[in-house]
PDB file of C-alpha atoms and ligand atoms in Angstrom:
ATOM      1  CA  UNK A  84      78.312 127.050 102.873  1.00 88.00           C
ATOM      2  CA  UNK A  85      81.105 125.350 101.481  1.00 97.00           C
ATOM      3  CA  UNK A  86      80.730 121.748 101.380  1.00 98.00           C
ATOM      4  CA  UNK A  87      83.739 119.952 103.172  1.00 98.00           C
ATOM      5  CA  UNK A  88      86.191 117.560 101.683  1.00 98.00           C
ATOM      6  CA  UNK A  89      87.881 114.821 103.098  1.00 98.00           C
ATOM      7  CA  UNK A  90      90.667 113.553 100.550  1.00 99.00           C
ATOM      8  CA  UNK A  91      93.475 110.723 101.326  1.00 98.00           C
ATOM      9  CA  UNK A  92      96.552 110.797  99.956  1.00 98.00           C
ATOM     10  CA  UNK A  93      97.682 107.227  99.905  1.00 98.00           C
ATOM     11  CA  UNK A  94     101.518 108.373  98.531  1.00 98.00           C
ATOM     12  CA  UNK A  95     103.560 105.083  97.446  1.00 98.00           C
ATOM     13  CA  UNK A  96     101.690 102.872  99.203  1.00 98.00           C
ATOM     14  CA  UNK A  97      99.563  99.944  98.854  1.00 98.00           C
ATOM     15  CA  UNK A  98      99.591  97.261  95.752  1.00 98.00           C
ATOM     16  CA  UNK A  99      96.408  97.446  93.548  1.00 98.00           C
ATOM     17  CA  UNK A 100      95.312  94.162  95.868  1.00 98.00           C
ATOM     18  CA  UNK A 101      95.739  96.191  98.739  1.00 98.00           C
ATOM     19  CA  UNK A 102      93.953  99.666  97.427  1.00 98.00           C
ATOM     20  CA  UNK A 103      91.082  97.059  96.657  1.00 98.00           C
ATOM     21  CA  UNK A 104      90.901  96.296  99.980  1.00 98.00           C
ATOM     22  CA  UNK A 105      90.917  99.604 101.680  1.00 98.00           C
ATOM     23  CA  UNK A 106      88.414 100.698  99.689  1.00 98.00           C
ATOM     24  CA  UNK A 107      86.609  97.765  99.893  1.00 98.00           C
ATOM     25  CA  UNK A 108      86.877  98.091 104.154  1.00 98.00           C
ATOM     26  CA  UNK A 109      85.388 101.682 104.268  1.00 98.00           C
ATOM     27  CA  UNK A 110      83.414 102.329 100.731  1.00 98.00           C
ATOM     28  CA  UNK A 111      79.773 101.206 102.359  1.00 98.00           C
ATOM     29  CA  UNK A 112      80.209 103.387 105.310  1.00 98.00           C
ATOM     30  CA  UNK A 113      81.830 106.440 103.657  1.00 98.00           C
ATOM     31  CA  UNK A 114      79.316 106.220 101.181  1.00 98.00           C
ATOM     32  CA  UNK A 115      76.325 107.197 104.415  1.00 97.00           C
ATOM     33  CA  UNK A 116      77.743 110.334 104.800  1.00 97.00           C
ATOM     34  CA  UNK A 117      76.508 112.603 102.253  1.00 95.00           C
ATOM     35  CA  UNK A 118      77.587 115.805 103.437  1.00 97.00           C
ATOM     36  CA  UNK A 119      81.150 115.270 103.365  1.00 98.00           C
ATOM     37  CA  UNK A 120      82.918 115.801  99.836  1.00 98.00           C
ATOM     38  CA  UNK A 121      85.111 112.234 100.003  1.00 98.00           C
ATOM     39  CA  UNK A 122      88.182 111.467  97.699  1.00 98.00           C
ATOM     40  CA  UNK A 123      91.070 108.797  97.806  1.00 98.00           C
ATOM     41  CA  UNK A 124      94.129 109.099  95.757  1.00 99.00           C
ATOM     42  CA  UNK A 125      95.591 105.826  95.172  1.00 98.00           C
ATOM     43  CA  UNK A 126      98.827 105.339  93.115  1.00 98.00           C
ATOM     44  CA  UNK A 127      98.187 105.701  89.726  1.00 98.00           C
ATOM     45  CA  UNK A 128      98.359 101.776  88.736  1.00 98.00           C
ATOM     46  CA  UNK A 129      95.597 101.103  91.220  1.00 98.00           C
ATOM     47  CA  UNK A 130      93.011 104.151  89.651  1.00 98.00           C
ATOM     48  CA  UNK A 131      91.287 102.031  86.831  1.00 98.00           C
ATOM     49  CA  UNK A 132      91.122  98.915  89.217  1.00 98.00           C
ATOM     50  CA  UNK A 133      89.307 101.002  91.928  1.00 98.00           C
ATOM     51  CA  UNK A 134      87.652 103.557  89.801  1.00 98.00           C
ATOM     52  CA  UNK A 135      85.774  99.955  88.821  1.00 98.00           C
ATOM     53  CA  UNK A 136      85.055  99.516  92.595  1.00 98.00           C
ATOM     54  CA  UNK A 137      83.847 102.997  92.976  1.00 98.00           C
ATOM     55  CA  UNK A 138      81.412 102.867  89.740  1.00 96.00           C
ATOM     56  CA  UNK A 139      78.137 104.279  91.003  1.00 94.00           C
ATOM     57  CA  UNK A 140      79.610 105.606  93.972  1.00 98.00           C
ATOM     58  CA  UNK A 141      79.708 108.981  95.818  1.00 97.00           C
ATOM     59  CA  UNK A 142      83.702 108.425  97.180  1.00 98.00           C
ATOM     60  CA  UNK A 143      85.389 110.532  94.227  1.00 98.00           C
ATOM     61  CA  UNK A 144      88.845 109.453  92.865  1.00 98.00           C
ATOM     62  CA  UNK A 145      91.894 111.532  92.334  1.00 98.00           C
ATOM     63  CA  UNK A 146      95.623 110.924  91.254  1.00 99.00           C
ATOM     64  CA  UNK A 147      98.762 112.112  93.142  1.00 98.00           C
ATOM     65  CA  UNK A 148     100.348 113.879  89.951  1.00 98.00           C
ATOM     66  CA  UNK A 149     100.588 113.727  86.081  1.00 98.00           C
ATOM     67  CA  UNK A 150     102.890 115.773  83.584  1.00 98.00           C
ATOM     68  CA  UNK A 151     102.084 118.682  81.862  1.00 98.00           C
ATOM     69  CA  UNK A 152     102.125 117.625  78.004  1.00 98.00           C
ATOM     70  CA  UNK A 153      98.855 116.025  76.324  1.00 97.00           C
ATOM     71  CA  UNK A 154     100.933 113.172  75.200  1.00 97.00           C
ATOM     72  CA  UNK A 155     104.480 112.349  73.643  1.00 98.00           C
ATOM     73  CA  UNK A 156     108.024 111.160  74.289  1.00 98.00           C
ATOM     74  CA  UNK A 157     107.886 111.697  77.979  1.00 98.00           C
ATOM     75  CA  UNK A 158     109.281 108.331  79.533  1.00 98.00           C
ATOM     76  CA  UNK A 159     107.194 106.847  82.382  1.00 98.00           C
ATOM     77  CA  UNK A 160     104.596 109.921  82.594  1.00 98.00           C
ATOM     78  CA  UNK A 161     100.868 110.234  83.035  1.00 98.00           C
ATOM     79  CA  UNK A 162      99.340 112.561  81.263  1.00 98.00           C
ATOM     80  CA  UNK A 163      96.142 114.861  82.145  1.00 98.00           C
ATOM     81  CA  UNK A 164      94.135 113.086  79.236  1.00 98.00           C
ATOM     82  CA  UNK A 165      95.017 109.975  80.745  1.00 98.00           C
ATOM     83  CA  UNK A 166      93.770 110.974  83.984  1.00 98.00           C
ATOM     84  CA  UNK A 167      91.133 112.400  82.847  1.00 98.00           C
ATOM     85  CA  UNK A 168      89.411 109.256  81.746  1.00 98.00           C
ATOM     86  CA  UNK A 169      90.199 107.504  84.911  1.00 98.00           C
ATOM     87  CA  UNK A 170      89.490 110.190  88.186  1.00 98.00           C
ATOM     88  CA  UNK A 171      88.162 113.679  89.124  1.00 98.00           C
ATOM     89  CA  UNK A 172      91.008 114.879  91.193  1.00 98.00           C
ATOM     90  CA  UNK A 173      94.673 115.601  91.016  1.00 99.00           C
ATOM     91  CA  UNK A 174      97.416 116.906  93.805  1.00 99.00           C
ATOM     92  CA  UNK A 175      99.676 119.080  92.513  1.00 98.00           C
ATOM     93  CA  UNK A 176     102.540 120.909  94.420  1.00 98.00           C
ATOM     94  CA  UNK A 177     103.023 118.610  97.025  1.00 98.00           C
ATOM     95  CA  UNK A 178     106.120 119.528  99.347  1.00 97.00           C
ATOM     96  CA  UNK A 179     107.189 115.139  98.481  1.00 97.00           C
ATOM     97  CA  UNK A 180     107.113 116.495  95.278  1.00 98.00           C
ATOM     98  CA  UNK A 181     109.087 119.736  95.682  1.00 97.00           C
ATOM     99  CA  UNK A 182     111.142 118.148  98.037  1.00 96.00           C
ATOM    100  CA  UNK A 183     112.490 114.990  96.281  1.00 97.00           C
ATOM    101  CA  UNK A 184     111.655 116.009  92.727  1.00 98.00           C
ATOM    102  CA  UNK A 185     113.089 119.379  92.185  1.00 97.00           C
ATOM    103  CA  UNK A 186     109.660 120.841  91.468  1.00 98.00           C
ATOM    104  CA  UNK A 187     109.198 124.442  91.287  1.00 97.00           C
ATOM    105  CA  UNK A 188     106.868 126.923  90.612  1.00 98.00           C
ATOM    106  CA  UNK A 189     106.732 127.418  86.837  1.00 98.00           C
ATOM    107  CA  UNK A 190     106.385 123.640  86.505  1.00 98.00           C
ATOM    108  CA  UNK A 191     103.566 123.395  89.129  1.00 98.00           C
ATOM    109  CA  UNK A 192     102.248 126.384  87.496  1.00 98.00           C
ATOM    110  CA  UNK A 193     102.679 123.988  84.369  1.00 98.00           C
ATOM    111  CA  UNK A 194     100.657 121.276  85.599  1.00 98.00           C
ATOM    112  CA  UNK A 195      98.056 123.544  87.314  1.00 98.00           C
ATOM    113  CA  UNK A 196      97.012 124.944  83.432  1.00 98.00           C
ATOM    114  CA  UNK A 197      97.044 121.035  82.307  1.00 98.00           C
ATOM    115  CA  UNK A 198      95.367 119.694  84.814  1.00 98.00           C
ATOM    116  CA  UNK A 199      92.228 122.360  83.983  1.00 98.00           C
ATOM    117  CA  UNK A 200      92.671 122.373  80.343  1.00 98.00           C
ATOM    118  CA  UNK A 201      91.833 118.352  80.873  1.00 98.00           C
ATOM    119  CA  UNK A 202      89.238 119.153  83.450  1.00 98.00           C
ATOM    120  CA  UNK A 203      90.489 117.557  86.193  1.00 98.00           C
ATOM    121  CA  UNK A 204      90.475 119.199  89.790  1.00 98.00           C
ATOM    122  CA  UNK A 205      93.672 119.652  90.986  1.00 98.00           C
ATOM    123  CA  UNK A 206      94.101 119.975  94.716  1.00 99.00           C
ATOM    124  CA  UNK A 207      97.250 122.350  95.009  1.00 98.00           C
ATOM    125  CA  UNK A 208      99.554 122.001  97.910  1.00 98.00           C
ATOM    126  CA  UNK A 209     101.118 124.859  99.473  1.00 98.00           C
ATOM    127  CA  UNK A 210     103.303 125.292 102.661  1.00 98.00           C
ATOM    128  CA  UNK A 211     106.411 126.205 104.171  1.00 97.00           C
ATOM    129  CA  UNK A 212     109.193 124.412 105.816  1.00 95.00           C
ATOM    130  CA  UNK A 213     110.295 124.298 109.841  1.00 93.00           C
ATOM    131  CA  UNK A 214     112.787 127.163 109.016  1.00 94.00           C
ATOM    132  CA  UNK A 215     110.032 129.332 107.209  1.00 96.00           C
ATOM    133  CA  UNK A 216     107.506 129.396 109.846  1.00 94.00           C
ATOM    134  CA  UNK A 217     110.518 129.757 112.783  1.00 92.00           C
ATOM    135  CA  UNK A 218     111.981 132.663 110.618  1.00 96.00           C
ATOM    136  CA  UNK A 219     108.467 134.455 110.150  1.00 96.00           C
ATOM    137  CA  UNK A 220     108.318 133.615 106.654  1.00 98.00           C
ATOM    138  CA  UNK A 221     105.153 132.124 106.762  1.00 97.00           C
ATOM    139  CA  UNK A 222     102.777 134.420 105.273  1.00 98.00           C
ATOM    140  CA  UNK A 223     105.617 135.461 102.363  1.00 98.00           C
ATOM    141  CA  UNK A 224     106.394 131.888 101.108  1.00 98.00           C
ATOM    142  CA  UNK A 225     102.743 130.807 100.655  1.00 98.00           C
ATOM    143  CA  UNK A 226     101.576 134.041  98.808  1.00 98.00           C
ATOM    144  CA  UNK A 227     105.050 133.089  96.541  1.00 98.00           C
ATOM    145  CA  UNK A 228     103.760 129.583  95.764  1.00 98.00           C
ATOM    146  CA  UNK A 229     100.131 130.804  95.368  1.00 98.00           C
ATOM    147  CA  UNK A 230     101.381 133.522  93.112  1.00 98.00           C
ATOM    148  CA  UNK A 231     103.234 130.907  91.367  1.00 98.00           C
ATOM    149  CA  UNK A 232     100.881 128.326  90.587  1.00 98.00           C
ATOM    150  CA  UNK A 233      98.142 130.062  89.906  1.00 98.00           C
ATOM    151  CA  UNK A 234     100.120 132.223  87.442  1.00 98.00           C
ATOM    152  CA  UNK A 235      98.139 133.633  84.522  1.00 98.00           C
ATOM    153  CA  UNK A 236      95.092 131.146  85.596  1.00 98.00           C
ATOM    154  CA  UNK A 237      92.394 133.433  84.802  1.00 97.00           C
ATOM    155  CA  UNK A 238      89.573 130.968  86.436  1.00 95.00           C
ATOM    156  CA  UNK A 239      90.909 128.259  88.564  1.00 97.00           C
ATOM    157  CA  UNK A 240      87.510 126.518  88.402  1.00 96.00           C
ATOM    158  CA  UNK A 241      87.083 124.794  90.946  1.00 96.00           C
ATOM    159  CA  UNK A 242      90.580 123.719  92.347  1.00 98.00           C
ATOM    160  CA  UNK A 243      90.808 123.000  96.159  1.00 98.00           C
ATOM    161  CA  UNK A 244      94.131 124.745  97.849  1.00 98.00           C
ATOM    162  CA  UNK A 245      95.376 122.860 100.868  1.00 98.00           C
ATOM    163  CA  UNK A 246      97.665 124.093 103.311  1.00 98.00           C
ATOM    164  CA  UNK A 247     100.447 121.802 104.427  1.00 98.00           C
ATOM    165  CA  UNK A 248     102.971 123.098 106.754  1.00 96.00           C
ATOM    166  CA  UNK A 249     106.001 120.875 105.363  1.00 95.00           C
ATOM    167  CA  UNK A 250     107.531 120.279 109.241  1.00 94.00           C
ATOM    168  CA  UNK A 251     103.734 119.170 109.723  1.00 93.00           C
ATOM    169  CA  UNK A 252     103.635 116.103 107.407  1.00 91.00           C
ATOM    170  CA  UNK A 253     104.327 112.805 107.926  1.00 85.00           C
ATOM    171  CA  UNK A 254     105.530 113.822 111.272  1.00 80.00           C
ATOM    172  CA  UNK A 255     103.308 113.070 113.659  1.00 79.00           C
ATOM    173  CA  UNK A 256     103.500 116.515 115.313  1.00 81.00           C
ATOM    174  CA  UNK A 257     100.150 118.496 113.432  1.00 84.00           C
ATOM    175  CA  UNK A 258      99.923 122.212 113.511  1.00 89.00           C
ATOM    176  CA  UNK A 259      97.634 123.540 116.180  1.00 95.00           C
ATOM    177  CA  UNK A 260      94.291 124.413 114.798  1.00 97.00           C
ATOM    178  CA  UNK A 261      94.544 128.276 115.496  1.00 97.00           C
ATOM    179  CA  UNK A 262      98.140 128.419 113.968  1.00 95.00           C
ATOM    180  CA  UNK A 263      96.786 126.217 110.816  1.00 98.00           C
ATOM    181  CA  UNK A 264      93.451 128.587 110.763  1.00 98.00           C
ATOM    182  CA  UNK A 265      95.333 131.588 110.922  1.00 98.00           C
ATOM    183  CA  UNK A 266      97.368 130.775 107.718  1.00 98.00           C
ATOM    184  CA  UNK A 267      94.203 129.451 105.701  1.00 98.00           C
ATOM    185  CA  UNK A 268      92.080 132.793 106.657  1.00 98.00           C
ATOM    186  CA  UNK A 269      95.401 134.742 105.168  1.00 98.00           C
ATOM    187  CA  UNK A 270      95.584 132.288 102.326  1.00 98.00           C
ATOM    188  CA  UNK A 271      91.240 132.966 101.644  1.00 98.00           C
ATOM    189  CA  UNK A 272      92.637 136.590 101.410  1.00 98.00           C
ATOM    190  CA  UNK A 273      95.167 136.132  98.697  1.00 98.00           C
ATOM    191  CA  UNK A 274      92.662 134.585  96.860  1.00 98.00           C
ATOM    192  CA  UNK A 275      90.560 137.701  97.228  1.00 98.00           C
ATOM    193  CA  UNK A 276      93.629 139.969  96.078  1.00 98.00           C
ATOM    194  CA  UNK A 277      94.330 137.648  92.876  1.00 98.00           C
ATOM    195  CA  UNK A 278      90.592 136.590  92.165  1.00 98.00           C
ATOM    196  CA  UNK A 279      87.901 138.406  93.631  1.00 98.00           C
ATOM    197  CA  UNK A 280      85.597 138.154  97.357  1.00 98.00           C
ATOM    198  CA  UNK A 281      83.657 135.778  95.887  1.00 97.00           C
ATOM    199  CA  UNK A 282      86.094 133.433  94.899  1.00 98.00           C
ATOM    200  CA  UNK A 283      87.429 133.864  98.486  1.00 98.00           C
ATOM    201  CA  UNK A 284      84.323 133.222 100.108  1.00 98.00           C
ATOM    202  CA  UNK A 285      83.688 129.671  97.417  1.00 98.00           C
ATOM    203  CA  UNK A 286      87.457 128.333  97.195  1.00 98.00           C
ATOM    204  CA  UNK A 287      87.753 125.469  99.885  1.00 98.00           C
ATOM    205  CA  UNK A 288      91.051 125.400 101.630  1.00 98.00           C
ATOM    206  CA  UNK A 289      91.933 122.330 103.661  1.00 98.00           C
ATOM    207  CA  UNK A 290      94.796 121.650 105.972  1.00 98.00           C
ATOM    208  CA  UNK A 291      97.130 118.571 105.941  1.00 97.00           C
ATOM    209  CA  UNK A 292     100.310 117.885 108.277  1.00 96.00           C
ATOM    210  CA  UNK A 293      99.690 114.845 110.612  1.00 96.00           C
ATOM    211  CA  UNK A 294      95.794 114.712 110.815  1.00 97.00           C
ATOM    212  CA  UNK A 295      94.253 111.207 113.121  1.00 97.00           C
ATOM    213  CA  UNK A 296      90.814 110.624 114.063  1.00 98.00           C
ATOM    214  CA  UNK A 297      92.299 112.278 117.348  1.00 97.00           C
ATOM    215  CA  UNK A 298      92.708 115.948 116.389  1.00 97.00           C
ATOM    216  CA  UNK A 299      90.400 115.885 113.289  1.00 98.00           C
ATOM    217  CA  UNK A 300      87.298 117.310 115.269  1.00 98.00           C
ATOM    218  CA  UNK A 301      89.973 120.510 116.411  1.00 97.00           C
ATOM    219  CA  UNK A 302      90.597 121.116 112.734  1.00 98.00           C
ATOM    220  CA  UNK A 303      87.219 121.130 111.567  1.00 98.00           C
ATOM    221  CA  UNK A 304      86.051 123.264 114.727  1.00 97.00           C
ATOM    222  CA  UNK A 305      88.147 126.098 112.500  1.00 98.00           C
ATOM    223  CA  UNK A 306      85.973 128.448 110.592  1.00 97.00           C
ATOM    224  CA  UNK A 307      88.368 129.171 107.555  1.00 98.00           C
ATOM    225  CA  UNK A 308      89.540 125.074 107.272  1.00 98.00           C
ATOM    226  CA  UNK A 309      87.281 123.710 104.829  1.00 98.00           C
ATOM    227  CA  UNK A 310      88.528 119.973 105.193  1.00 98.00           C
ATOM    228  CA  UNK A 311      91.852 117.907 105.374  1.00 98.00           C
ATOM    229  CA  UNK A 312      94.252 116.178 103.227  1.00 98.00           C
ATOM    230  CA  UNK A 313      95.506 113.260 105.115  1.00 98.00           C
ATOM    231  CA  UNK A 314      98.195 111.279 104.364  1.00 98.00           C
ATOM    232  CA  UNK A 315      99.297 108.553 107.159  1.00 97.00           C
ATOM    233  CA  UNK A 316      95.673 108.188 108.280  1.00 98.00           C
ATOM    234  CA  UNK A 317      94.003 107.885 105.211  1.00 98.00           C
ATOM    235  CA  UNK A 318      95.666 104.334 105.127  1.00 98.00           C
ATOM    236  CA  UNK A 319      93.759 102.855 107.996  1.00 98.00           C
ATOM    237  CA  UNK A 320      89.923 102.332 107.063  1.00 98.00           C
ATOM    238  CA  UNK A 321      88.965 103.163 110.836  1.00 98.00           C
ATOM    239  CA  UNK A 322      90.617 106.405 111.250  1.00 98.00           C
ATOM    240  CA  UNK A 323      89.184 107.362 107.454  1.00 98.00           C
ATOM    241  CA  UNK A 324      86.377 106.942 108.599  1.00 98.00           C
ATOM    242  CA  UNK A 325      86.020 108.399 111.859  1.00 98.00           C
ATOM    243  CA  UNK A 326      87.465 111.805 110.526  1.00 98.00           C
ATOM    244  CA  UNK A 327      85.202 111.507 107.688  1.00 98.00           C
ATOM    245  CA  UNK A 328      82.758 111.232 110.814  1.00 98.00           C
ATOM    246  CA  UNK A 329      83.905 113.476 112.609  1.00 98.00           C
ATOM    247  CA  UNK A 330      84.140 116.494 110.050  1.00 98.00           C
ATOM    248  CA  UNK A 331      80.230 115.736 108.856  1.00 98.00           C
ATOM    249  CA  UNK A 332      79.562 115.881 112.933  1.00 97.00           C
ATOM    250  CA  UNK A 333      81.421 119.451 113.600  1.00 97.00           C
ATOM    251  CA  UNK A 334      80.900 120.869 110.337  1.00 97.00           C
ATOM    252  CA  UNK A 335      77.135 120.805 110.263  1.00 94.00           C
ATOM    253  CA  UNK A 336      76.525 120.604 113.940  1.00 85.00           C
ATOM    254  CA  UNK A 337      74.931 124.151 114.550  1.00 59.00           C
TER     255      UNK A 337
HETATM  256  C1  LIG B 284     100.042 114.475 102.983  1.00 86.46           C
HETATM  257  O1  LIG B 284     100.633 113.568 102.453  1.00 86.46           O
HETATM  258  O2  LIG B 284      99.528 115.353 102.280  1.00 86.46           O
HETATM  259  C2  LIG B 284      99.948 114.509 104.448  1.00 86.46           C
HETATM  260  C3  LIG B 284      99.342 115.511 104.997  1.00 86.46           C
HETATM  261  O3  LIG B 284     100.520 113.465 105.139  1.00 86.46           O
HETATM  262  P1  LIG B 284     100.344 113.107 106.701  1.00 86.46           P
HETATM  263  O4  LIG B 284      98.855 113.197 106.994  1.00 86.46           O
HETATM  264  O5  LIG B 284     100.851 111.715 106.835  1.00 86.46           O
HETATM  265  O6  LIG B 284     101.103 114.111 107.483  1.00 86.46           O
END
């Protein structure tokens, strides 16, 4: 079985005082639940600070982004070394970053081959936008991206895909766990096509877009969703926790 994973995207958000806290609120109760892959991804000035906090722990620790390059004359970039020292995880692709940033495939593909070389896990975002999905476009732009990023990857390790249907995040208004289901099973068969069934059958695929302690338990119901990526929600320790709860609960309840 594929273990779940729970990770938080925490986006621009919180001082390193206040990522102390958070993690500080929920670390002894997250840290119960052992069957539940757990990750936060603070901004990067707050990852040594709470990697400190998290010493010993089982809560894993992941970064938002880093550039491509090793090192050099890069102005106000992180590099994968860097990260490496400091966190396990890395989210690459995200539709804030496509969307505001200008980033595109080659360089996602870019930072997918860094991010491995360094050995750092890079959770890789893929989804369409509001027009896609209402245009039946679905299905084409995520084997695109996938095709993209994973681009002459000959072993992608063991990198975590998560869906995000762009009109989905940050907007309060999730995906419905069929429709988000449906996409993931299709994704689990492009990796099939470009890997092998294995791969398929071992790759965890989360959703994001909008997930609350209030229709985590319908995501996690879904056989091909291996876990979330939540955003808003990861923010407030309660609701962390309770779909941190609430995935070990349905996951493992049979
Ligand atoms: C995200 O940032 O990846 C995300 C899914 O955000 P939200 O949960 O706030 O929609």
């Amino acid at each position: 079985m594929r273990v779940p994973m729970i990770a938080g995207n925490w986006k621009m958000n919180t001082t390193v005082s206040e990522a102390l806290d958070l993690v500080s609120a929920m670390k002894g109760e997250l840290e119960k639940i052992n069957s539940v892959e757990i990750a936060v991804c603070p901004p990067f000035v707050s990852l040594a600070p709470v990697k400190e906090l998290l010493r010993d722990s089982s809560i894993k620790l992941g970064a938002q982004n880093l550039h491509f390059a090793e090192k050099g004359a890069y102005t106000g970039e992180i590099s994968p070394l860097m990260l490496a020292e400091l966190c396990e995880l890395v989210i690459i692709g995200h539709s804030e970053r496509r969307q505001y940033f200008g980033e595109k495939g080659d360089l996602i593909n870019k930072k997918m081959v860094a991010a491995l070389n360094a050995g750092l896990t890079p959770i890789l975002c893929i989804g369409e936008q509001l027009e896609e999905r209402e245009g039946g476009k679905t299905e084409e732009v995520v084997s695109a991206q996938l095709r993209e990023a994973l681009a002459g990857i000959e072993d992608p390790k063991a990198t975590v895909l998560a869906y995000e249907p762009v009109w989905a995040i940050g907007a309060g208004k999730a995906a419905t766990g069929g429709q988000a289901n449906e996409t993931i099973a299709f994704i689990r068969q492009l990796i099939a096509g470009a890997y092998n069934d294995k791969k398929a059958r071992e790759i965890r695929i989360l959703y994001g877009g909008s997930v609350t302690s209030a229709n985590a338990a319908e995501f996690m119901q879904q056989p091909d969703i291996d876990g979330a990526l939540v955003g808003g929600a990861s923010l407030k320790h309660k609701e962390f926790l309770s779909i941190v709860n609430q995935t070990a609960i349905v996951k493992y309840k049979k």
